[in-house]
Short mmCIF file of C-alpha atoms and ligand atoms in Angstrom, two decimals:
data_model
loop_
_atom_site.label_atom_id
_atom_site.label_comp_id
_atom_site.label_asym_id
_atom_site.label_seq_id
_atom_site.Cartn_x
_atom_site.Cartn_y
_atom_site.Cartn_z
CA MET A 578 0.10 0.00 0.08
CA SER A 579 1.45 3.17 -1.11
CA ILE A 580 1.95 5.91 2.09
CA VAL A 581 0.08 9.14 2.18
CA THR A 582 1.68 11.62 4.73
CA ARG A 583 0.69 15.19 5.50
CA PHE A 584 1.94 18.46 6.77
CA ALA A 585 -0.85 20.37 9.04
CA PRO A 586 0.34 23.97 10.41
CA SER A 587 -1.70 26.06 11.92
CA PRO A 588 -1.08 29.77 10.62
CA THR A 589 -0.53 31.56 13.70
CA GLY A 590 2.86 32.88 12.93
CA TYR A 591 5.75 32.17 10.78
CA LEU A 592 6.89 28.63 10.10
CA HIS A 593 10.28 27.74 12.20
CA LEU A 594 12.73 25.25 12.38
CA GLY A 595 10.64 22.76 14.00
CA HIS A 596 7.93 23.10 11.47
CA ALA A 597 10.58 22.69 8.63
CA ALA A 598 11.66 19.71 10.48
CA SER A 599 7.98 18.00 10.21
CA ALA A 600 7.19 19.28 6.94
CA LEU A 601 10.62 17.76 5.74
CA THR A 602 10.30 14.60 7.16
CA GLY A 603 7.04 13.76 6.22
CA TRP A 604 7.61 14.94 2.48
CA ARG A 605 10.87 12.63 2.29
CA ARG A 606 8.96 9.54 3.60
CA ALA A 607 6.05 10.34 1.04
CA ARG A 608 8.61 10.84 -1.76
CA GLU A 609 10.94 8.07 -1.35
CA ALA A 610 8.04 5.51 -1.17
CA GLY A 611 6.40 7.05 -4.44
CA GLY A 612 3.58 7.95 -2.05
CA ARG A 613 1.37 10.90 -1.66
CA TYR A 614 2.19 14.51 0.70
CA LEU A 615 -0.72 16.39 1.47
CA LEU A 616 -0.91 20.27 3.00
CA ARG A 617 -3.53 21.22 5.41
CA ILE A 618 -3.98 24.27 7.11
CA GLU A 619 -5.30 23.86 10.61
CA ASP A 620 -7.29 27.38 11.18
CA ILE A 621 -10.40 26.81 13.02
CA ASP A 622 -9.42 29.28 15.77
CA ALA A 623 -10.08 32.45 13.82
CA THR A 624 -8.93 34.94 16.68
CA ARG A 625 -5.46 33.19 16.56
CA CYS A 626 -5.17 32.25 12.31
CA ARG A 627 -4.19 34.66 9.90
CA PRO A 628 -4.40 34.53 6.11
CA GLU A 629 -1.20 36.26 5.73
CA TYR A 630 0.52 33.51 7.79
CA THR A 631 -1.13 30.67 5.38
CA THR A 632 0.29 32.66 2.80
CA ALA A 633 4.00 32.65 4.29
CA ILE A 634 3.69 28.85 4.76
CA VAL A 635 2.98 28.23 1.21
CA GLU A 636 6.07 30.59 0.38
CA ASP A 637 8.37 29.30 2.96
CA LEU A 638 7.72 25.41 1.99
CA ALA A 639 8.14 26.23 -1.67
CA TRP A 640 11.33 27.77 -1.01
CA LEU A 641 12.21 24.81 1.18
CA GLY A 642 11.88 22.93 -2.03
CA LEU A 643 8.54 20.88 -0.84
CA ASP A 644 5.84 20.37 -3.30
CA TRP A 645 2.34 18.57 -2.18
CA ASP A 646 -0.11 16.38 -4.00
CA GLY A 647 -3.92 17.95 -4.75
CA ASP A 648 -5.52 21.20 -3.41
CA ILE A 649 -4.35 22.48 0.00
CA ARG A 650 -7.17 21.50 2.69
CA ILE A 651 -8.11 24.65 4.50
CA GLN A 652 -10.07 23.54 7.74
CA SER A 653 -12.34 26.28 8.28
CA ASP A 654 -13.94 25.56 4.53
CA HIS A 655 -15.11 22.40 6.53
CA MET A 656 -16.84 23.19 9.53
CA ALA A 657 -20.21 21.38 8.74
CA GLU A 658 -18.21 18.06 8.40
CA TYR A 659 -16.80 18.50 11.86
CA ARG A 660 -20.49 19.20 12.95
CA ALA A 661 -21.51 15.94 11.65
CA ALA A 662 -18.99 13.98 13.33
CA LEU A 663 -20.08 15.77 16.90
CA ASP A 664 -23.54 14.78 15.84
CA ALA A 665 -22.59 11.27 15.43
CA LEU A 666 -20.65 11.16 18.69
CA ASP A 667 -23.40 12.64 20.57
CA ALA A 668 -26.06 9.98 18.90
CA MET A 669 -23.63 7.68 20.87
CA GLY A 670 -24.11 9.11 23.93
CA LEU A 671 -20.54 10.21 24.42
CA LEU A 672 -20.55 14.28 24.83
CA TYR A 673 -21.76 16.68 27.11
CA PRO A 674 -22.04 20.02 27.32
CA CYS A 675 -19.64 21.87 29.69
CA PHE A 676 -20.31 25.65 31.19
CA CYS A 677 -17.14 25.95 33.11
CA THR A 678 -14.91 28.79 32.98
CA ARG A 679 -11.28 28.42 33.32
CA ALA A 680 -11.50 29.84 36.67
CA GLU A 681 -13.97 27.53 37.84
CA ILE A 682 -11.88 24.75 36.59
CA THR A 683 -8.62 25.89 38.29
CA ALA A 684 -10.85 26.32 41.58
CA ALA A 685 -12.03 23.06 41.48
CA LEU A 686 -8.82 21.09 40.62
CA GLY A 687 -7.35 23.07 43.55
CA ALA A 688 -3.75 24.57 42.80
CA PRO A 689 -1.18 23.71 42.16
CA HIS A 690 -2.03 21.75 39.05
CA GLY A 691 -0.39 21.67 35.85
CA TYR A 692 -2.06 23.01 32.42
CA ASP A 693 -2.67 19.63 31.49
CA ALA A 694 -4.72 18.24 34.53
CA PRO A 695 -7.76 16.58 33.34
CA TYR A 696 -11.11 18.19 33.75
CA PRO A 697 -12.33 17.63 37.20
CA GLY A 698 -15.92 16.69 36.24
CA ILE A 699 -18.18 19.55 37.28
CA CYS A 700 -20.89 19.60 34.32
CA ARG A 701 -20.63 15.70 33.89
CA HIS A 702 -23.45 15.00 36.17
CA LEU A 703 -25.66 17.88 35.20
CA GLY A 704 -28.31 16.21 33.81
CA ARG A 705 -30.18 16.94 30.51
CA SER A 706 -32.58 19.38 31.69
CA ALA A 707 -30.44 21.53 33.78
CA SER A 708 -28.21 21.41 30.60
CA ALA A 709 -30.82 22.25 28.33
CA ASP A 710 -31.92 24.96 30.33
CA ARG A 711 -28.46 26.77 30.38
CA ILE A 712 -28.29 26.29 26.93
CA THR A 713 -31.65 27.99 26.33
CA GLN A 714 -30.44 30.76 28.64
CA GLY A 715 -27.54 31.22 25.82
CA ASP A 716 -24.74 30.22 28.36
CA PRO A 717 -21.48 29.46 26.41
CA PHE A 718 -20.64 25.82 26.27
CA ALA A 719 -18.03 23.37 25.31
CA LEU A 720 -18.64 19.71 24.25
CA ARG A 721 -16.60 16.96 26.40
CA LEU A 722 -16.21 13.52 25.78
CA ARG A 723 -17.34 10.99 28.37
CA MET A 724 -13.65 9.40 28.39
CA ASP A 725 -14.67 6.37 30.65
CA VAL A 726 -17.79 5.41 28.31
CA ALA A 727 -15.88 6.09 25.29
CA ILE A 728 -13.09 3.71 26.33
CA ARG A 729 -15.49 1.11 27.36
CA GLN A 730 -16.83 1.19 23.91
CA ALA A 731 -13.66 1.21 22.04
CA GLY A 732 -11.90 -1.55 23.81
CA VAL A 733 -8.25 -1.84 23.91
CA LEU A 734 -6.18 0.68 21.90
CA ARG A 735 -3.17 0.29 20.08
CA CYS A 736 -1.06 2.21 17.37
CA HIS A 737 1.95 1.84 15.31
CA GLU A 738 4.60 4.25 16.41
CA VAL A 739 7.49 4.00 13.67
CA GLY A 740 10.75 2.70 15.07
CA GLU A 741 8.69 1.27 18.15
CA GLY A 742 6.18 -1.17 16.68
CA TRP A 743 2.82 -1.58 17.92
CA ILE A 744 2.17 0.29 21.44
CA ALA A 745 -0.69 0.95 23.72
CA ALA A 746 -2.47 3.98 23.45
CA ASP A 747 -4.15 4.94 26.69
CA PRO A 748 -6.30 8.15 26.60
CA ALA A 749 -7.65 7.71 30.15
CA PRO A 750 -5.16 10.26 31.66
CA LEU A 751 -6.20 12.89 29.56
CA GLY A 752 -9.70 12.75 31.30
CA ASP A 753 -12.94 14.49 29.71
CA VAL A 754 -11.28 16.41 26.50
CA VAL A 755 -13.05 19.01 24.82
CA LEU A 756 -14.29 18.27 21.66
CA ALA A 757 -16.08 21.31 20.60
CA ARG A 758 -14.63 24.66 22.12
CA LYS A 759 -16.94 27.27 23.48
CA ASP A 760 -15.91 29.94 20.72
CA ILE A 761 -15.43 27.42 17.87
CA PRO A 762 -17.69 24.32 17.31
CA ALA A 763 -14.76 22.15 16.73
CA SER A 764 -11.18 21.25 18.24
CA TYR A 765 -7.78 20.31 17.27
CA HIS A 766 -8.44 16.93 18.42
CA LEU A 767 -11.70 16.31 16.55
CA CYS A 768 -10.49 18.19 13.20
CA VAL A 769 -7.06 16.50 12.90
CA THR A 770 -8.56 12.95 13.11
CA HIS A 771 -11.39 13.62 11.08
CA ASP A 772 -9.33 14.86 8.23
CA ASP A 773 -6.70 12.65 8.73
CA ALA A 774 -9.59 10.04 7.94
CA VAL A 775 -11.07 11.72 4.92
CA GLN A 776 -7.69 12.59 3.19
CA GLY A 777 -6.44 8.94 3.39
CA VAL A 778 -3.50 9.86 5.59
CA THR A 779 -1.51 6.66 6.20
CA LEU A 780 1.54 7.90 8.15
CA VAL A 781 1.07 10.67 10.53
CA THR A 782 4.63 12.72 10.65
CA ARG A 783 4.69 15.12 13.45
CA GLY A 784 6.74 16.57 16.41
CA ALA A 785 7.08 14.74 19.67
CA ASP A 786 4.93 17.17 21.38
CA LEU A 787 1.85 16.10 19.85
CA ARG A 788 2.54 12.34 21.16
CA ALA A 789 0.71 12.72 24.30
CA ALA A 790 -2.57 13.56 22.21
CA THR A 791 -2.19 10.42 20.18
CA PRO A 792 -4.32 8.39 22.22
CA ILE A 793 -7.22 10.57 22.05
CA HIS A 794 -7.05 10.57 18.28
CA VAL A 795 -6.72 6.92 18.20
CA LEU A 796 -9.73 6.48 20.51
CA LEU A 797 -11.68 8.62 17.96
CA GLN A 798 -10.85 6.86 15.02
CA ARG A 799 -11.94 3.68 16.55
CA LEU A 800 -15.24 5.48 17.87
CA MET A 801 -15.92 6.76 14.23
CA GLY A 802 -14.84 3.52 12.29
CA TRP A 803 -11.97 5.55 10.66
CA PRO A 804 -8.48 3.87 9.78
CA VAL A 805 -5.68 4.29 12.48
CA PRO A 806 -2.78 5.64 10.49
CA ALA A 807 0.72 4.81 11.80
CA TYR A 808 2.41 7.53 13.42
CA ALA A 809 6.01 9.00 13.44
CA HIS A 810 6.46 11.55 16.20
CA HIS A 811 10.06 12.98 15.54
CA ALA A 812 12.37 14.81 17.98
CA LEU A 813 11.62 18.35 18.61
CA LEU A 814 14.25 21.00 17.55
CA THR A 815 15.74 23.07 20.50
CA ASP A 816 17.42 26.29 21.01
CA PRO A 817 21.16 26.62 22.04
CA ALA A 818 19.85 26.75 25.63
CA GLY A 819 17.62 23.31 25.12
CA ARG A 820 14.65 25.04 25.26
CA ARG A 821 11.78 23.96 22.41
CA LEU A 822 11.48 26.50 19.55
CA ALA A 823 8.25 28.17 19.61
CA LYS A 824 6.36 30.63 17.03
CA ARG A 825 7.38 33.36 19.67
CA ASP A 826 11.24 32.99 18.74
CA ARG A 827 11.22 35.08 15.77
CA ALA A 828 14.89 34.30 15.34
CA ALA A 829 14.52 30.66 14.25
CA THR A 830 11.78 31.76 11.43
CA LEU A 831 12.25 30.07 8.09
CA ARG A 832 11.92 33.94 7.04
CA ASP A 833 14.71 35.25 8.99
CA LEU A 834 16.98 32.56 8.33
CA ARG A 835 16.53 33.03 4.67
CA ALA A 836 17.23 36.71 5.17
CA SER A 837 20.12 36.18 6.89
CA GLY A 838 21.51 34.53 3.90
CA MET A 839 20.93 30.80 4.79
CA THR A 840 19.83 28.24 1.94
CA GLN A 841 17.66 25.65 1.68
CA ALA A 842 20.43 23.10 1.90
CA ASP A 843 21.65 24.92 5.34
CA ILE A 844 18.16 24.59 6.90
CA LYS A 845 18.24 20.75 6.06
CA GLN A 846 21.73 20.30 7.28
CA ILE A 847 20.87 22.28 10.47
CA ILE A 848 17.94 19.79 11.13
CA SER A 849 19.62 16.50 10.07
CA CYS A 850 22.51 17.59 12.56
CA ARG A 851 19.97 18.13 15.06
CA ILE A 852 17.62 15.31 14.78
CA GLY A 853 19.21 12.97 12.68
CA ARG A 854 18.75 12.12 8.97
CA ILE A 855 15.21 13.67 8.17
CA ALA A 856 13.55 10.48 6.62
CA SER A 857 14.82 7.82 9.13
CA LEU A 858 13.70 9.59 12.14
N1 LIG B 924 -1.73 21.81 13.42
C1 LIG B 924 -0.92 21.33 14.41
C2 LIG B 924 0.08 22.25 15.02
O1 LIG B 924 0.51 23.17 13.97
C3 LIG B 924 -0.50 20.04 14.05
C4 LIG B 924 -1.34 18.87 13.65
C5 LIG B 924 -0.67 17.51 13.56
O2 LIG B 924 0.26 17.52 12.77
O3 LIG B 924 -1.09 16.51 14.11
O4 LIG B 924 0.66 22.24 15.85
#
């Protein structure tokens, strides 16, 4: 079977070396295998995403010498599809509305807790009519996944991590994750798994920072009857002080590196030195 990989950046800033590592890894894997390489713009968050960053992503990838197959998929053009996926999960009894503010969640968790602490379940037992009343009153709400019920329905989960083989995927520690945000009727987890499925992605190549989210994606794939792709999470690039590169680090953007006279060969060389030969991560 021929492989299909993808690069799926969010246009919230300029691409940096870390993005280049992800983009090149997927591209090499696809091209070396005679497969397909897709580009998807993950722009559901209209407050943080900007069209000029999408334009810059396309320019930067072209400068790096990367080409992709077919049209670019723009997530914000597909909100009705995400709504349909939510409806399907709701029909399985797996979603509930959550009216909590961030402050309420923090207070319920009790300080100090990491940002990623699982939701403490405040709205889980609200009951249909109380929830319906609050929705009628116009209270903003997110939709959360009933994690325990979802896991029971899905059964034992595994996925193939390239270089490691089949590994267990346990989403339980992540708790009742948000699948539709208060401000956006969708979420990263929902859209990324939906789109990997509809685009026929067989190998997800991305940074190790997203590895912790993979069990949720495998869970959603199983619940929705979508194929489970293989995963290849690559090491993250760090700055000289060992900190992870972020969009705020302007010095590491591809535009600035290009403006400073670096060539695409230099960029590939830096990435290879830091995380190993790009295709064999
Ligand atoms: N859109 C995500 C990001 O820019 C990446 C999604 C993925 O590769 O799964 O961090």
